[in-house]
Short mmCIF file of C-alpha atoms and ligand atoms in Angstrom, two decimals:
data_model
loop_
_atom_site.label_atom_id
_atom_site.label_comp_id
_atom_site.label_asym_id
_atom_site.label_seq_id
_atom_site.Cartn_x
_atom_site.Cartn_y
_atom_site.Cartn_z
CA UNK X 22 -9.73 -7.09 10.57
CA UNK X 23 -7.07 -9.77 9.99
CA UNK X 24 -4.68 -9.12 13.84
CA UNK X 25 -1.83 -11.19 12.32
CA UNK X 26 1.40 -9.25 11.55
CA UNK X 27 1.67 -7.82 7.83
CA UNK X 28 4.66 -7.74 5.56
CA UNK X 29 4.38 -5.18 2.72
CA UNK X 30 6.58 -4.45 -0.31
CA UNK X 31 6.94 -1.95 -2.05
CA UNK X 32 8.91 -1.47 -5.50
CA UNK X 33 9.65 1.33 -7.46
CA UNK X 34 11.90 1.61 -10.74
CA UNK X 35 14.27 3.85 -10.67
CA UNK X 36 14.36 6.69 -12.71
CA UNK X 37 11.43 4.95 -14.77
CA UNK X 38 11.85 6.55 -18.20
CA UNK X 39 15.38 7.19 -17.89
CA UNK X 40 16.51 3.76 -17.25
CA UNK X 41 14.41 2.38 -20.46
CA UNK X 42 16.10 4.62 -22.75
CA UNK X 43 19.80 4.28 -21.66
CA UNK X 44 18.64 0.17 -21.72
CA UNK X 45 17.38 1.12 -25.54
CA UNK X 46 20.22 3.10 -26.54
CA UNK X 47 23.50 1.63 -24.61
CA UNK X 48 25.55 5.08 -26.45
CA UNK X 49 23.66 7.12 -24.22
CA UNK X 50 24.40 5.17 -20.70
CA UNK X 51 26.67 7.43 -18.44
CA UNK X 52 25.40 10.68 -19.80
CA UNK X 53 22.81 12.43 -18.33
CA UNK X 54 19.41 12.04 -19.89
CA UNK X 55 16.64 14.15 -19.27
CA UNK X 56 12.87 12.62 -20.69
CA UNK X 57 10.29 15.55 -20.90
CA UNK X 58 9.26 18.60 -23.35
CA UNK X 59 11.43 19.71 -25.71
CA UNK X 60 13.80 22.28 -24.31
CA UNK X 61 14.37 24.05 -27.24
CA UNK X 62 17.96 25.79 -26.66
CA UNK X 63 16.50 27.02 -23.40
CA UNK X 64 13.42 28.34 -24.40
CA UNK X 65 11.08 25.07 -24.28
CA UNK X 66 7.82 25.28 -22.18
CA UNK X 67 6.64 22.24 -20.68
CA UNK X 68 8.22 20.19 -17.71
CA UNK X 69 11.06 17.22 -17.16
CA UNK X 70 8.82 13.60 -16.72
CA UNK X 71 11.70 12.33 -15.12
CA UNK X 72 15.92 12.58 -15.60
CA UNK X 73 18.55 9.60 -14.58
CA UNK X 74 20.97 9.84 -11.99
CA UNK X 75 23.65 11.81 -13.74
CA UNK X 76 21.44 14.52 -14.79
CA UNK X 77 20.30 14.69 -10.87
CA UNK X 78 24.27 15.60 -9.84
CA UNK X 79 23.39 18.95 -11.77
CA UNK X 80 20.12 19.40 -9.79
CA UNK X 81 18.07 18.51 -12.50
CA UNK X 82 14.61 17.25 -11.08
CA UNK X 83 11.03 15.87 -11.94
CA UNK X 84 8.57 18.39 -12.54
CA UNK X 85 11.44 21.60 -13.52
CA UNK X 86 10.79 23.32 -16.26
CA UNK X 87 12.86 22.34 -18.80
CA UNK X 88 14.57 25.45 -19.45
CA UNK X 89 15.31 25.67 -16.32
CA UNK X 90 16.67 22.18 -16.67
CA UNK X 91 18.51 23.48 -19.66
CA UNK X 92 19.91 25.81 -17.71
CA UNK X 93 21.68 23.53 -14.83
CA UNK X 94 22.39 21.40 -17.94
CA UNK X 95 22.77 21.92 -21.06
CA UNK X 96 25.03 19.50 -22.60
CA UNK X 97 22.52 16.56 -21.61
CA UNK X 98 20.38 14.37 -23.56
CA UNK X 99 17.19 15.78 -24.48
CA UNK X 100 14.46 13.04 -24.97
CA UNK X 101 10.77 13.22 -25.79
CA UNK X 102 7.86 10.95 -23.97
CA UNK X 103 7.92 7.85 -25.33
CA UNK X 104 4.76 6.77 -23.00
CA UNK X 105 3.79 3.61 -25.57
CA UNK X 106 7.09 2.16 -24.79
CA UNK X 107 7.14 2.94 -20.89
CA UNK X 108 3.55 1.07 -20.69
CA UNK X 109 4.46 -1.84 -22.30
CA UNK X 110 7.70 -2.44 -20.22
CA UNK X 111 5.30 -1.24 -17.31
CA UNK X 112 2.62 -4.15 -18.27
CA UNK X 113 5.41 -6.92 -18.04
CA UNK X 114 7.12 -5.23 -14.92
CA UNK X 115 3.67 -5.49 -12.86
CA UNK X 116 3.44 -9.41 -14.64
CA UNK X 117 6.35 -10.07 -12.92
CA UNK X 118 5.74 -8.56 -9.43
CA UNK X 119 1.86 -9.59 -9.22
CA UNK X 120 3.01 -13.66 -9.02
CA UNK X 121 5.78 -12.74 -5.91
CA UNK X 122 2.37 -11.47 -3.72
CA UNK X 123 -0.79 -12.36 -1.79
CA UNK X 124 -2.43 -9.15 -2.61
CA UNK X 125 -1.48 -6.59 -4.86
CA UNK X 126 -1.74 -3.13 -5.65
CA UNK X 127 0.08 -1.09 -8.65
CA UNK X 128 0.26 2.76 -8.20
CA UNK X 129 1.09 4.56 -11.40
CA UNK X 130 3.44 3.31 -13.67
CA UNK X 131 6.44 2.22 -12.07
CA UNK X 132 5.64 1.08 -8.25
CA UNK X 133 3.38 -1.57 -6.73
CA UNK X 134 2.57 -2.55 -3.52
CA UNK X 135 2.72 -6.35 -2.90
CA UNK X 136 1.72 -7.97 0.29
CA UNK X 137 3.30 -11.26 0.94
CA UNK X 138 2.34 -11.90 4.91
CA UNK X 139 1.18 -15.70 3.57
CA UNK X 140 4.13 -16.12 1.18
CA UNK X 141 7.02 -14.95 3.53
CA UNK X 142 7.00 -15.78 6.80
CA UNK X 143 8.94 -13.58 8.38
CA UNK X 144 11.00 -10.05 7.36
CA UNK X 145 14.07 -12.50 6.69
CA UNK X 146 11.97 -14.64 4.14
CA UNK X 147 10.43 -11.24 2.45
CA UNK X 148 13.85 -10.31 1.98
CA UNK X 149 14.82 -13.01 0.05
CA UNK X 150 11.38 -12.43 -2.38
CA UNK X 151 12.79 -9.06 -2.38
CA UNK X 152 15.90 -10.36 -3.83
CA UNK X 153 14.21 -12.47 -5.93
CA UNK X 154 12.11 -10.04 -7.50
CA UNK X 155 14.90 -7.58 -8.51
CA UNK X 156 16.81 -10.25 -10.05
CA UNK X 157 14.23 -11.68 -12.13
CA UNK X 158 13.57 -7.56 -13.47
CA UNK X 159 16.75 -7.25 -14.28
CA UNK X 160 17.36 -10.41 -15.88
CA UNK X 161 14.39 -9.59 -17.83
CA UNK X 162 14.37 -6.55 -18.93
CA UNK X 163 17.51 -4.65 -17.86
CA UNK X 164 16.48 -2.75 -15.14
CA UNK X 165 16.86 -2.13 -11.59
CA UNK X 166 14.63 -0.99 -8.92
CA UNK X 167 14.54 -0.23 -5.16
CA UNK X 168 12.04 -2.75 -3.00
CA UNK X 169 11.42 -1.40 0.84
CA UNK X 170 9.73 -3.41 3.19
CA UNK X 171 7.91 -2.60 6.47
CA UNK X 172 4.83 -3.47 8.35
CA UNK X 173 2.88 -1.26 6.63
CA UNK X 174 1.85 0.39 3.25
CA UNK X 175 3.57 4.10 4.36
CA UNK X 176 6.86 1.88 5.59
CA UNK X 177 7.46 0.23 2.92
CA UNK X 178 6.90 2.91 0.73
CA UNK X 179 9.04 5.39 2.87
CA UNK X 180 11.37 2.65 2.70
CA UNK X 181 11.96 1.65 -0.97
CA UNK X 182 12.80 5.55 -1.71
CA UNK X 183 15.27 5.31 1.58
CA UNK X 184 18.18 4.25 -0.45
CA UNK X 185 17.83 4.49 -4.15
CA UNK X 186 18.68 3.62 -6.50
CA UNK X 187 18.91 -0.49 -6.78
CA UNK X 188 17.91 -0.34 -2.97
CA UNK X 189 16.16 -2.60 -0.25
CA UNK X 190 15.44 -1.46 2.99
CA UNK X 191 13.68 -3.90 5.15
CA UNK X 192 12.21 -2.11 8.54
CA UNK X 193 10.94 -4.64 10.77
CA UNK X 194 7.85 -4.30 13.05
CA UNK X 195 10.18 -3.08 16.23
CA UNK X 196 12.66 -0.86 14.26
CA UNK X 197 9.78 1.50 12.34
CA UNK X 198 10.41 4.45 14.99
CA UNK X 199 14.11 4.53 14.74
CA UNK X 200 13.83 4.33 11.20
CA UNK X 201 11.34 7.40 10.86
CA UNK X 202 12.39 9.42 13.55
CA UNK X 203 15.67 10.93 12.32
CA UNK X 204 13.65 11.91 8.28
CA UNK X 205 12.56 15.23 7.85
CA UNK X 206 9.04 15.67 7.39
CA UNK X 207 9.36 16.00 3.71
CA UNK X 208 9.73 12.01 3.16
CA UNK X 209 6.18 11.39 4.85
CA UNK X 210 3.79 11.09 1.53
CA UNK X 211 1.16 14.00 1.11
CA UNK X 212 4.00 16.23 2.43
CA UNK X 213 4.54 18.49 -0.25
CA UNK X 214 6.39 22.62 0.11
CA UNK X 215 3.58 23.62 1.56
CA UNK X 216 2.82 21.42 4.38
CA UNK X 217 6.44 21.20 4.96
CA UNK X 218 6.83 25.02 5.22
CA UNK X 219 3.66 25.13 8.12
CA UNK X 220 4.90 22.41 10.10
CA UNK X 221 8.74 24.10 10.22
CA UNK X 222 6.79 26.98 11.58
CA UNK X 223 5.24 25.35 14.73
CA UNK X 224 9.22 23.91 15.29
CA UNK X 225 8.35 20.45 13.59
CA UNK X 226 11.38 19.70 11.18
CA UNK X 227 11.72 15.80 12.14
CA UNK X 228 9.23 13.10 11.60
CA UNK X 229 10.19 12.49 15.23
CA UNK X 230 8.79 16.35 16.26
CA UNK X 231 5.82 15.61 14.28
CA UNK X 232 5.43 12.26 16.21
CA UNK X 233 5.60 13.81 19.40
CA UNK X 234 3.56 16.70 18.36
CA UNK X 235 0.06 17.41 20.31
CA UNK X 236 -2.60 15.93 17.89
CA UNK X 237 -5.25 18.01 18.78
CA UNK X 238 -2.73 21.46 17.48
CA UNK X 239 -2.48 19.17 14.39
CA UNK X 240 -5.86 19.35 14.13
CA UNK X 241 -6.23 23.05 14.79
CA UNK X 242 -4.23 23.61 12.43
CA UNK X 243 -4.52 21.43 9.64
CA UNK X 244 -7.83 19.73 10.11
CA UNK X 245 -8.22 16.11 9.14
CA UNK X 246 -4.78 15.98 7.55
CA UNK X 247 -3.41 16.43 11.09
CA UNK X 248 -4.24 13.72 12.37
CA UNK X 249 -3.29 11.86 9.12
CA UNK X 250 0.07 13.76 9.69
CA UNK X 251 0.57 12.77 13.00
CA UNK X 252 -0.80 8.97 12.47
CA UNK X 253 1.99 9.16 9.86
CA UNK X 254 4.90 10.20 11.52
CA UNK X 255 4.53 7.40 14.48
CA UNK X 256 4.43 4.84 11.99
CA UNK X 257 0.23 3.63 11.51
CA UNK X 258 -1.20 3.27 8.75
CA UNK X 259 -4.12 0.09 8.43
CA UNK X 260 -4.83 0.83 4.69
CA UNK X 261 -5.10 -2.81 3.12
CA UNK X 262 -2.61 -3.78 -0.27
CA UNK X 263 -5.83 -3.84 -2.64
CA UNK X 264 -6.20 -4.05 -6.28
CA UNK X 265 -8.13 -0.93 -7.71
CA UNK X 266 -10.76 -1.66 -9.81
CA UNK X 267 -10.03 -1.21 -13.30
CA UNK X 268 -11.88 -0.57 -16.15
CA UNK X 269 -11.41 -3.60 -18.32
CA UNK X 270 -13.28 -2.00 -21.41
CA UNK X 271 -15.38 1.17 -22.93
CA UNK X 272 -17.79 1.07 -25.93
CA UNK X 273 -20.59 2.68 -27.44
CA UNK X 274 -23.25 1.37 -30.04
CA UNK X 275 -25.51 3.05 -32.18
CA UNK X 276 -28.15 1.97 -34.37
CA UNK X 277 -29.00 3.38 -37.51
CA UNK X 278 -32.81 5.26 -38.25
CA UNK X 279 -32.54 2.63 -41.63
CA UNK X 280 -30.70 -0.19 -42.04
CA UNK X 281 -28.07 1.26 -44.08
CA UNK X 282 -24.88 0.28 -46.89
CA UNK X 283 -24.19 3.46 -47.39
CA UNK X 284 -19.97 4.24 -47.10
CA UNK X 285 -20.52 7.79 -46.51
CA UNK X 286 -23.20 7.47 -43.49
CA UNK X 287 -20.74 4.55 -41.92
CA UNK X 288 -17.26 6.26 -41.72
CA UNK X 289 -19.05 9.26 -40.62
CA UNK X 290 -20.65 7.14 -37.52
CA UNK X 291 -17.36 5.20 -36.65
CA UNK X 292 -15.90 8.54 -36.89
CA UNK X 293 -18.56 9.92 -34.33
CA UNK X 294 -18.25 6.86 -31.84
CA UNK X 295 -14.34 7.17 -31.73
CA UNK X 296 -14.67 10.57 -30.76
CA UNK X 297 -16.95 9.72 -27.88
CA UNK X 298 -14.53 6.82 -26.73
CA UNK X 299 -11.68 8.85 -26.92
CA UNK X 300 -13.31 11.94 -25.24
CA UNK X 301 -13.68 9.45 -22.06
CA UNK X 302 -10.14 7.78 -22.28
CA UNK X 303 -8.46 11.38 -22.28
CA UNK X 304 -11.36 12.29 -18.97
CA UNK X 305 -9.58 9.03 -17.69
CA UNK X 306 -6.54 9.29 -18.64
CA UNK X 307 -6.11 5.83 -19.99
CA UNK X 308 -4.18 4.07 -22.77
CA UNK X 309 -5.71 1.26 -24.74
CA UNK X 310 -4.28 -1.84 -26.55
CA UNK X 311 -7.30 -3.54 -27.92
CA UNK X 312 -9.92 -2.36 -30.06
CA UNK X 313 -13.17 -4.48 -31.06
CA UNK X 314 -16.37 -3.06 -33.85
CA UNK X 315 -19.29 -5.02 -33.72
CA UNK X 316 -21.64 -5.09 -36.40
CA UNK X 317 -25.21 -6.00 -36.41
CA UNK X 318 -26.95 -6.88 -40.03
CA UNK X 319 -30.66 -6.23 -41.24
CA UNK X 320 -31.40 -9.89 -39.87
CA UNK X 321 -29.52 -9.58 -36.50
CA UNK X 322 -26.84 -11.52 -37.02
CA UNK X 323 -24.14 -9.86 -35.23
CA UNK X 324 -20.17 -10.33 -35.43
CA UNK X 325 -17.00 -8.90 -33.74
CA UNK X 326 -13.70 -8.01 -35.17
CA UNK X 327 -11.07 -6.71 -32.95
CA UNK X 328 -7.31 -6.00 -33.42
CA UNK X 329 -4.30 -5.56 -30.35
CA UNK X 330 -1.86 -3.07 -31.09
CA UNK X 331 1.76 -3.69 -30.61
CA UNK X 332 1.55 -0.86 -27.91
CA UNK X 333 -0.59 1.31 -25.57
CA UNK X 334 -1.91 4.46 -27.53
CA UNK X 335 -4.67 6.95 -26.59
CA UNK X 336 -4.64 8.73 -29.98
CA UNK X 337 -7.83 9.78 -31.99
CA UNK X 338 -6.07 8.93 -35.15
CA UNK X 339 -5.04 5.31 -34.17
CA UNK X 340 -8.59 4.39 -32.46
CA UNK X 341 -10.01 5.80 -35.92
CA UNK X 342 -7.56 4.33 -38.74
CA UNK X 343 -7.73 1.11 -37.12
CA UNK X 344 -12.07 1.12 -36.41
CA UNK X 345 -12.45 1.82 -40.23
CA UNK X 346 -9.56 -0.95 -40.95
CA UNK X 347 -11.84 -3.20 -38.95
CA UNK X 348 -14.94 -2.17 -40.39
CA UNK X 349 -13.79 -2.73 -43.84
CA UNK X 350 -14.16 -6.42 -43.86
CA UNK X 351 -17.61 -6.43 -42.96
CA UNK X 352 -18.47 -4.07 -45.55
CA UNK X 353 -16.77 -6.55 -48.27
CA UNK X 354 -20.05 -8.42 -47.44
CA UNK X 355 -22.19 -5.76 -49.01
CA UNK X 356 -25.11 -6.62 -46.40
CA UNK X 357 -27.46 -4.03 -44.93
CA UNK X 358 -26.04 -2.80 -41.59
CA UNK X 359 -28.37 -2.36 -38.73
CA UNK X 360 -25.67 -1.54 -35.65
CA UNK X 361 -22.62 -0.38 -35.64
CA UNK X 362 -20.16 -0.74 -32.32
CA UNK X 363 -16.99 0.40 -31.54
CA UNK X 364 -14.84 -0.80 -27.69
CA UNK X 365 -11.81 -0.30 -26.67
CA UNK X 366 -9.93 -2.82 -23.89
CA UNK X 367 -6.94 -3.61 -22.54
CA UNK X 368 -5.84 -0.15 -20.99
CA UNK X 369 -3.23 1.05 -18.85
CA UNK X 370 -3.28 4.38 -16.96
CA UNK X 371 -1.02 6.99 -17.12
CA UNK X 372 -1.36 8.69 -13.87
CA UNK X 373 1.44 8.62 -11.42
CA UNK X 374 1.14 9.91 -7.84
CA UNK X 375 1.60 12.73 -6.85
CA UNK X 376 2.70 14.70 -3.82
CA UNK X 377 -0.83 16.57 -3.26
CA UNK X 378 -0.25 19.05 -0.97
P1 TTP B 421 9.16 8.22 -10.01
O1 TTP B 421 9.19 6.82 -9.49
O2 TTP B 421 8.69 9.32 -9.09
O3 TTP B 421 10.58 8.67 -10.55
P2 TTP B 421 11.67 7.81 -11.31
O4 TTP B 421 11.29 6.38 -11.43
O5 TTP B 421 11.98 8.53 -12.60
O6 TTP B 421 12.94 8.00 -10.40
P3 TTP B 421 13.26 7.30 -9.00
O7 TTP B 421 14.51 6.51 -9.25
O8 TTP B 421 13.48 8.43 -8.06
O9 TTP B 421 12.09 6.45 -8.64
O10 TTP B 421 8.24 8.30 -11.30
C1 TTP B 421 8.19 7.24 -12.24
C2 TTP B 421 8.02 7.77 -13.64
O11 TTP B 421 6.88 8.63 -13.73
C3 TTP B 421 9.20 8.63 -14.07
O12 TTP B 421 10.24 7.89 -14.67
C4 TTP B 421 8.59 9.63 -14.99
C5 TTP B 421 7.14 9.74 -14.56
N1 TTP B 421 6.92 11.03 -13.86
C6 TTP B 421 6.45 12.12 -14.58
O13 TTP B 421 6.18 12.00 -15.79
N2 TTP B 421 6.27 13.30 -13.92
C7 TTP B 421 6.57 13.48 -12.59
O14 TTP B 421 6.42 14.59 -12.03
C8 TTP B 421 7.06 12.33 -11.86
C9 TTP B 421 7.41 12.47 -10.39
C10 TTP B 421 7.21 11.14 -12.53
MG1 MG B 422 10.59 5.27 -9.78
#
């Protein structure tokens, strides 16, 4: 492995869904705004996605049911998802960030991980990228986030939350156990209630008790994650900034028992291939931009016609209205079709971390 010293950043929006609404509606900005199901005077199911930092004075929080958010506060404003929007300013966010770093790594839909070792050469230089970066977000698109940056992955990310929002928190090499020494366990990530709760029984409260903790009780008592736990809390962590693989597109063809013209036989087999597609984008939880039909003729001559939405969707009905749209102007053609196609690209993925245990 690469011995020279590493310089990580990480960035995360601050209250993500929040911030995009208040930028899209400037009425609502100094009001709290909660973004989740629809509370229903009270008696919505469902949870809050996220809130801003007004509705957070009233205790509101990520993940509350909403009428127990309705509850702490009712006079807020009630928003639903509005994911299409949040992907696309997502897409342009992580355009902006990828070109500031060596290697880079998004997580979810609002943070990244960019290391900039080459680009920066020291914490004072990453600082200034740091800088950098949050200007250029704000100036273009209105928003602010918080950058932290350490020597590691689990610094930096430790760090960005450290002092949201519109934060930067730059932990050098020497300074990582003064900085995580005084947190409470709860800040470490994969320290949910739970863990939290079993550690406080065994005395550990501090990420400094944890760090001074006998690994091999860790162990005992929480198997591999105790050593993870204790790794954690005195600062290592090796994992490298690396892009996940994505899946850049998903398709399926099928060709007909008879080469066929028939209108009926066609809608009902773009109709079946969308539902396949889509029934692996919801297993996958991904949103898609781009969607292509092929069609093969009698004589194997084959052709492509694809269309890019103006946003991310992951709806049966668009994939479908928009395949039979497509599929029209071959038909106009009145040839015999042999093969009929249908791929969707350009996705984004809604998943966001979370706290697992
Ligand atoms: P976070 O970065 O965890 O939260 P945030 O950006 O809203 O607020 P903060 O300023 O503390 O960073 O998550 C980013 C987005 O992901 C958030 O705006 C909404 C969404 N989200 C959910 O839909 N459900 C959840 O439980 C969480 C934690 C986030
Ligand atoms: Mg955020």
């Amino acid at each position: 492995m690469d011995k020279r010293k590493r310089i990580i950043l990480h960035v995360d929006m601050d209250h993500f869904f929040t911030a995009i609404e208040e930028r899209e509606n400037p009425r609502y900005k100094g009001k709290p705004i909660i973004v989740g199901a629809n509370p229903r005077q009270g008696r919505g199911r469902g949870v809050v996605s996220t809130c801003n930092y007004e509705a957070r004075k009233f205790g509101v929080k990520s993940g509350m049911p909403i009428s127990k958010a309705w509850k702490l506060c009712p006079h807020a404003i009630y928003l639903p998802v509005n994911r299409g929007l949040y992907m696309n300013v997502s897409e342009r966010i992580m355009k902006i960030l990828r070109k500031y770093a060596d290697k880079f790594e998004r997580w979810g839909l609002d943070e990244a991980f960019l290391d900039v070792s080459f680009k920066a050469k020291g914490f004072d230089e990453a600082k200034e990228v740091a800088k950098k970066i949050k200007k250029e977000i704000f100036e273009k698109e209105r928003l602010t986030c918080s950058i932290g940056i350490g020597p590691n992955k689990l610094v930096a990310k430790i760090a960005s939350d450290h002092e949201k929002p519109n934060g930067l928190t730059v932990v050098k090499e020497g300074e990582v156990r003064s900085f995580l020494n005084p947190l409470p366990v709860r800040r470490l990530p994969w320290v949910g209630e739970k863990t939290e709760a079993r550690l406080k029984e065994m005395g550990i409260e501090t990420v400094k008790d944890l760090a001074e903790a006998n690994p091999i009780d860790l162990k005992e008592k929480f198997g591999v994650l105790g050593i993870q736990l204790y790794l954690m809390a005195n600062g290592i962590d090796r994992s490298e900034v690396e892009e996940k693989k994505e899946i850049k597109s998903m398709g399926k063809d099928i060709t007909f028992e008879e080469d066929t013209l028939n209108p009926k036989l066609i809608k009902e087999t773009l109709s079946k291939l969308s539902e396949e597609i889509h029934k692996r984008l919801v297993k996958r939880n991904l949103y898609f931009k781009t969607i292509t039909v092929k069609v093969r003729y009698d004589n194997f001559e084959t052709h492509t016609h694809s269309k890019t939405l103006l946003s991310f969707t992951n709806k049966l009905q668009d994939l479908k209205d928009n395949v039979y749209l497509l599929t029209k102007k071959f038909l106009e053609k009145k040839r015999k079709i042999r093969l009929l196609g249908v791929r969707v690209s350009r996705f984004i993925s809604s998943e966001k971390q979370k706290k697992l245990i």
